[in-house]
Amino acid sequence: MNDLGKLGEPLSIGDVTIRNRVFLAPMSGVTDEALRTRAYAHGAGLVVSEMVASGELAKGRGSSGFRIRHSGLPVHMVQLAGREAAHMAEGARIAVGEGANVIDINMGCPAKKVTGGYAGSALMRDLDYALTLIDAVVGAVEVPVTLKMRLGWDDDVLNAPELAQRAEQAGVKMVTVHGRTRCQFYQGKADWRAIARVKQSVGIPVVANGDVGTAQDAAEILQQSGADAVMAGRSHYGAPWTAGMIAAASTNGTAAGVPQSSAEMADYVATHYEDMLALYGIESGLRQARKHLGWYLDRHTSNVPDALRRGVLTSFEPKQVISSLREALMSFGESAFERNAA
């Protein structure tokens, strides 16, 4: 079997079985319930919640409780971030109480607002402290705990293999590695070969992440890293079917529900928009949806008149947004099917 072929196989995370090995990455402000359910319906093997601040969750603040809500999918995986062991443990218990089957610990986020609070990838600068958080979460819940990380803080601290080893010893059941350091943010090309050092250091499944957007990318990252699965994130902007298409390619199949024409694309995006309004309410939904609408336009249209684009992205009237959206996609766009066939 070639490297791509194994992506169609199930994968076990502790006692939780995942239907295939192509995952949607957790992305703050992006992978909400509306996007996750779409990605799963298209064939993604696993989808992960947005990053949830454990301190806010433990204190019952903000939208953290909304973010961990069970979406009805077979596997509910919640990602937690934080710097306090007690909050991480309590956040994990709350998430499991809401139906989480897997808890993921974020030690990879490079955002300054996260690392400035000594969370996310900043924890890779002090592995002893990082392990106190891992121990707290593993000890707090009976569901599998996983860990997402980067290669290290910078090129002088490439300690992902050591963190993975210590996490495995602490009871973590799977690690995901983004092939960049924190100081790279998303610049340059992800170093897929460097992930191999993590794979060689542990016996638990390793997921390779970074710059995966096509089946060819997936085959190459597997070949270079030796990983057990792949995770794709930003390539889902305007294309919730990305993981599903990669998974389908691994079995020479076809991803479910991918728009096959410009008319189908217009219907698809309009429905996604309406689902976001239903999820967040009109006022918040209008704001939350705009980035997604912008990504759809960027990916699937060209030469859209400025006035029409503004009508999609700035109107406060949902009916007008949908009308402008349909005009843009049907007059100036092409479907995902047409673009992939070109």
Tab-separated table of C-alpha atoms in Angstrom, residues 120-294:
chain	number	residue	atom	x	y	z
A	120	GLY	CA	0.133	27.639	23.395
A	121	SER	CA	3.581	27.182	21.890
A	122	ALA	CA	5.183	29.238	24.678
A	123	LEU	CA	4.926	26.099	26.801
A	124	MET	CA	7.576	24.478	24.595
A	125	ARG	CA	10.113	26.800	26.250
A	126	ASP	CA	9.681	24.981	29.578
A	127	LEU	CA	8.903	21.296	29.182
A	128	ASP	CA	8.873	20.614	32.908
A	129	TYR	CA	6.080	23.124	33.322
A	130	ALA	CA	4.312	21.864	30.209
A	131	LEU	CA	4.241	18.388	31.717
A	132	THR	CA	2.424	19.653	34.813
A	133	LEU	CA	-0.453	20.681	32.534
A	134	ILE	CA	-0.422	17.371	30.691
A	135	ASP	CA	-0.390	15.425	33.963
A	136	ALA	CA	-3.306	17.504	35.247
A	137	VAL	CA	-5.484	16.835	32.211
A	138	VAL	CA	-4.644	13.138	31.936
A	139	GLY	CA	-5.367	12.713	35.615
A	140	ALA	CA	-8.660	14.583	35.437
A	141	VAL	CA	-10.489	12.584	32.760
A	142	GLU	CA	-10.841	9.009	31.573
A	143	VAL	CA	-11.154	9.829	27.861
A	144	PRO	CA	-8.049	9.866	25.637
A	145	VAL	CA	-5.888	12.985	25.824
A	146	THR	CA	-3.895	14.178	22.807
A	147	LEU	CA	-1.370	16.951	22.266
A	148	LYS	CA	-0.758	19.432	19.441
A	149	MET	CA	2.632	21.122	19.195
A	150	ARG	CA	5.129	22.781	16.867
A	151	LEU	CA	8.717	21.749	16.165
A	152	GLY	CA	9.821	24.050	18.964
A	153	TRP	CA	9.940	27.709	19.950
A	154	ASP	CA	12.639	28.641	17.415
A	155	ASP	CA	15.456	27.025	15.467
A	156	ASP	CA	17.563	26.868	18.634
A	157	VAL	CA	14.894	24.979	20.592
A	158	LEU	CA	13.651	22.124	18.408
A	159	ASN	CA	12.401	19.997	21.282
A	160	ALA	CA	9.249	18.424	19.813
A	161	PRO	CA	10.693	14.870	20.040
A	162	GLU	CA	11.439	15.285	23.740
A	163	LEU	CA	8.021	16.778	24.458
A	164	ALA	CA	6.346	13.942	22.544
A	165	GLN	CA	8.309	11.316	24.480
A	166	ARG	CA	7.456	12.842	27.819
A	167	ALA	CA	3.823	13.298	26.825
A	168	GLU	CA	3.578	9.630	25.840
A	169	GLN	CA	5.046	8.618	29.200
A	170	ALA	CA	2.442	10.827	30.904
A	171	GLY	CA	-0.407	9.023	29.137
A	172	VAL	CA	-1.049	11.094	25.998
A	173	LYS	CA	-2.487	8.857	23.250
A	174	MET	CA	-1.601	10.852	20.093
A	175	VAL	CA	0.510	13.866	19.135
A	176	THR	CA	0.096	16.278	16.238
A	177	VAL	CA	3.101	18.230	14.999
A	178	HIS	CA	2.963	21.364	12.876
A	179	GLY	CA	6.173	21.489	10.878
A	180	ARG	CA	7.173	25.014	11.860
A	181	THR	CA	8.564	26.678	14.967
A	182	ARG	CA	6.584	29.260	16.843
A	183	CYS	CA	8.837	32.037	15.630
A	184	GLN	CA	8.070	31.105	12.033
A	185	PHE	CA	4.345	31.602	12.620
A	186	TYR	CA	3.050	30.597	9.151
A	187	GLN	CA	5.957	31.932	7.116
A	188	GLY	CA	8.045	29.826	4.747
A	189	LYS	CA	7.405	26.168	4.074
A	190	ALA	CA	6.583	23.651	6.777
A	191	ASP	CA	9.458	21.237	7.416
A	192	TRP	CA	7.792	17.880	6.892
A	193	ARG	CA	11.022	15.912	7.307
A	194	ALA	CA	11.535	17.316	10.793
A	195	ILE	CA	8.296	15.669	11.903
A	196	ALA	CA	9.989	12.303	11.277
A	197	ARG	CA	12.136	12.857	14.372
A	198	VAL	CA	8.981	12.959	16.467
A	199	LYS	CA	7.581	9.844	14.821
A	200	GLN	CA	10.821	7.985	15.507
A	201	SER	CA	10.764	8.967	19.178
A	202	VAL	CA	7.331	7.624	20.204
A	203	GLY	CA	5.093	4.599	19.841
A	204	ILE	CA	1.764	6.468	19.803
A	205	PRO	CA	0.208	7.805	16.577
A	206	VAL	CA	1.770	10.955	15.139
A	207	VAL	CA	-0.231	13.353	12.976
A	208	ALA	CA	1.631	15.555	10.470
A	209	ASN	CA	0.357	19.116	10.012
A	210	GLY	CA	1.376	22.164	8.000
A	211	ASP	CA	0.723	23.192	4.371
A	212	VAL	CA	-1.482	20.199	3.552
A	213	GLY	CA	-4.127	21.096	0.999
A	214	THR	CA	-4.213	18.348	-1.620
A	215	ALA	CA	-3.881	14.596	-1.906
A	216	GLN	CA	-0.393	15.109	-3.347
A	217	ASP	CA	0.579	17.189	-0.300
A	218	ALA	CA	-0.778	14.453	1.952
A	219	ALA	CA	1.202	11.736	0.167
A	220	GLU	CA	4.393	13.782	0.373
A	221	ILE	CA	4.052	14.723	4.025
A	222	LEU	CA	3.447	11.071	4.898
A	223	GLN	CA	6.452	9.955	2.873
A	224	GLN	CA	8.751	12.545	4.427
A	225	SER	CA	7.501	12.285	8.009
A	226	GLY	CA	6.454	8.662	8.356
A	227	ALA	CA	3.404	9.938	10.233
A	228	ASP	CA	0.268	7.905	10.863
A	229	ALA	CA	-2.229	10.583	9.786
A	230	VAL	CA	-2.428	14.100	8.374
A	231	MET	CA	-4.170	17.255	9.555
A	232	ALA	CA	-5.177	20.130	7.282
A	233	GLY	CA	-6.173	23.562	8.506
A	234	ARG	CA	-6.047	26.770	6.461
A	235	SER	CA	-6.671	24.919	3.188
A	236	HIS	CA	-10.286	24.621	4.407
A	237	TYR	CA	-10.803	28.380	4.054
A	238	GLY	CA	-13.588	28.544	1.508
A	239	ALA	CA	-13.350	24.778	0.962
A	240	PRO	CA	-14.801	22.757	3.884
A	241	TRP	CA	-14.469	19.620	1.749
A	242	THR	CA	-10.628	19.636	1.659
A	243	ALA	CA	-10.051	16.840	4.195
A	244	GLY	CA	-12.891	14.855	2.675
A	245	MET	CA	-11.396	15.089	-0.804
A	246	ILE	CA	-7.997	13.925	0.469
A	247	ALA	CA	-9.600	11.027	2.328
A	248	ALA	CA	-11.606	10.082	-0.778
A	249	ALA	CA	-8.473	10.163	-2.924
A	250	SER	CA	-6.839	7.652	-0.592
A	251	THR	CA	-9.481	5.087	-1.562
A	252	ASN	CA	-9.969	6.250	-5.165
A	253	GLY	CA	-13.390	7.469	-4.162
A	254	THR	CA	-15.283	10.753	-4.382
A	255	ALA	CA	-15.911	13.142	-1.519
A	256	ALA	CA	-19.560	13.571	-0.625
A	257	GLY	CA	-21.420	16.789	-1.228
A	258	VAL	CA	-18.791	18.830	-3.079
A	259	PRO	CA	-20.511	21.440	-5.295
A	260	GLN	CA	-20.455	20.328	-8.927
A	261	SER	CA	-21.545	23.567	-10.585
A	262	SER	CA	-21.631	27.292	-9.951
A	263	ALA	CA	-25.316	27.021	-9.058
A	264	GLU	CA	-24.592	24.284	-6.528
A	265	MET	CA	-21.755	26.371	-5.103
A	266	ALA	CA	-24.110	29.323	-4.645
A	267	ASP	CA	-26.610	27.080	-2.841
A	268	TYR	CA	-23.865	25.573	-0.700
A	269	VAL	CA	-22.427	28.890	0.468
A	270	ALA	CA	-25.870	30.387	1.068
A	271	THR	CA	-26.759	27.415	3.274
A	272	HIS	CA	-23.493	27.715	5.210
A	273	TYR	CA	-24.273	31.395	5.756
A	274	GLU	CA	-27.787	30.644	6.973
A	275	ASP	CA	-26.458	27.950	9.309
A	276	MET	CA	-24.045	30.440	10.859
A	277	LEU	CA	-26.871	32.936	11.433
A	278	ALA	CA	-28.860	30.171	13.118
A	279	LEU	CA	-25.857	29.150	15.215
A	280	TYR	CA	-24.840	32.602	16.463
A	281	GLY	CA	-28.006	34.645	16.037
A	282	ILE	CA	-28.380	37.358	13.408
A	283	GLU	CA	-26.248	40.092	14.978
A	284	SER	CA	-23.227	37.969	15.855
A	285	GLY	CA	-23.712	35.642	12.888
A	286	LEU	CA	-23.419	38.494	10.393
A	287	ARG	CA	-19.964	39.311	11.768
A	288	GLN	CA	-18.805	35.729	12.197
A	289	ALA	CA	-19.811	34.733	8.680
A	290	ARG	CA	-18.025	37.512	6.805
A	291	LYS	CA	-14.591	35.945	6.869
A	292	HIS	CA	-16.028	32.709	5.489
A	293	LEU	CA	-17.882	34.558	2.720
A	294	GLY	CA	-14.678	36.393	1.856
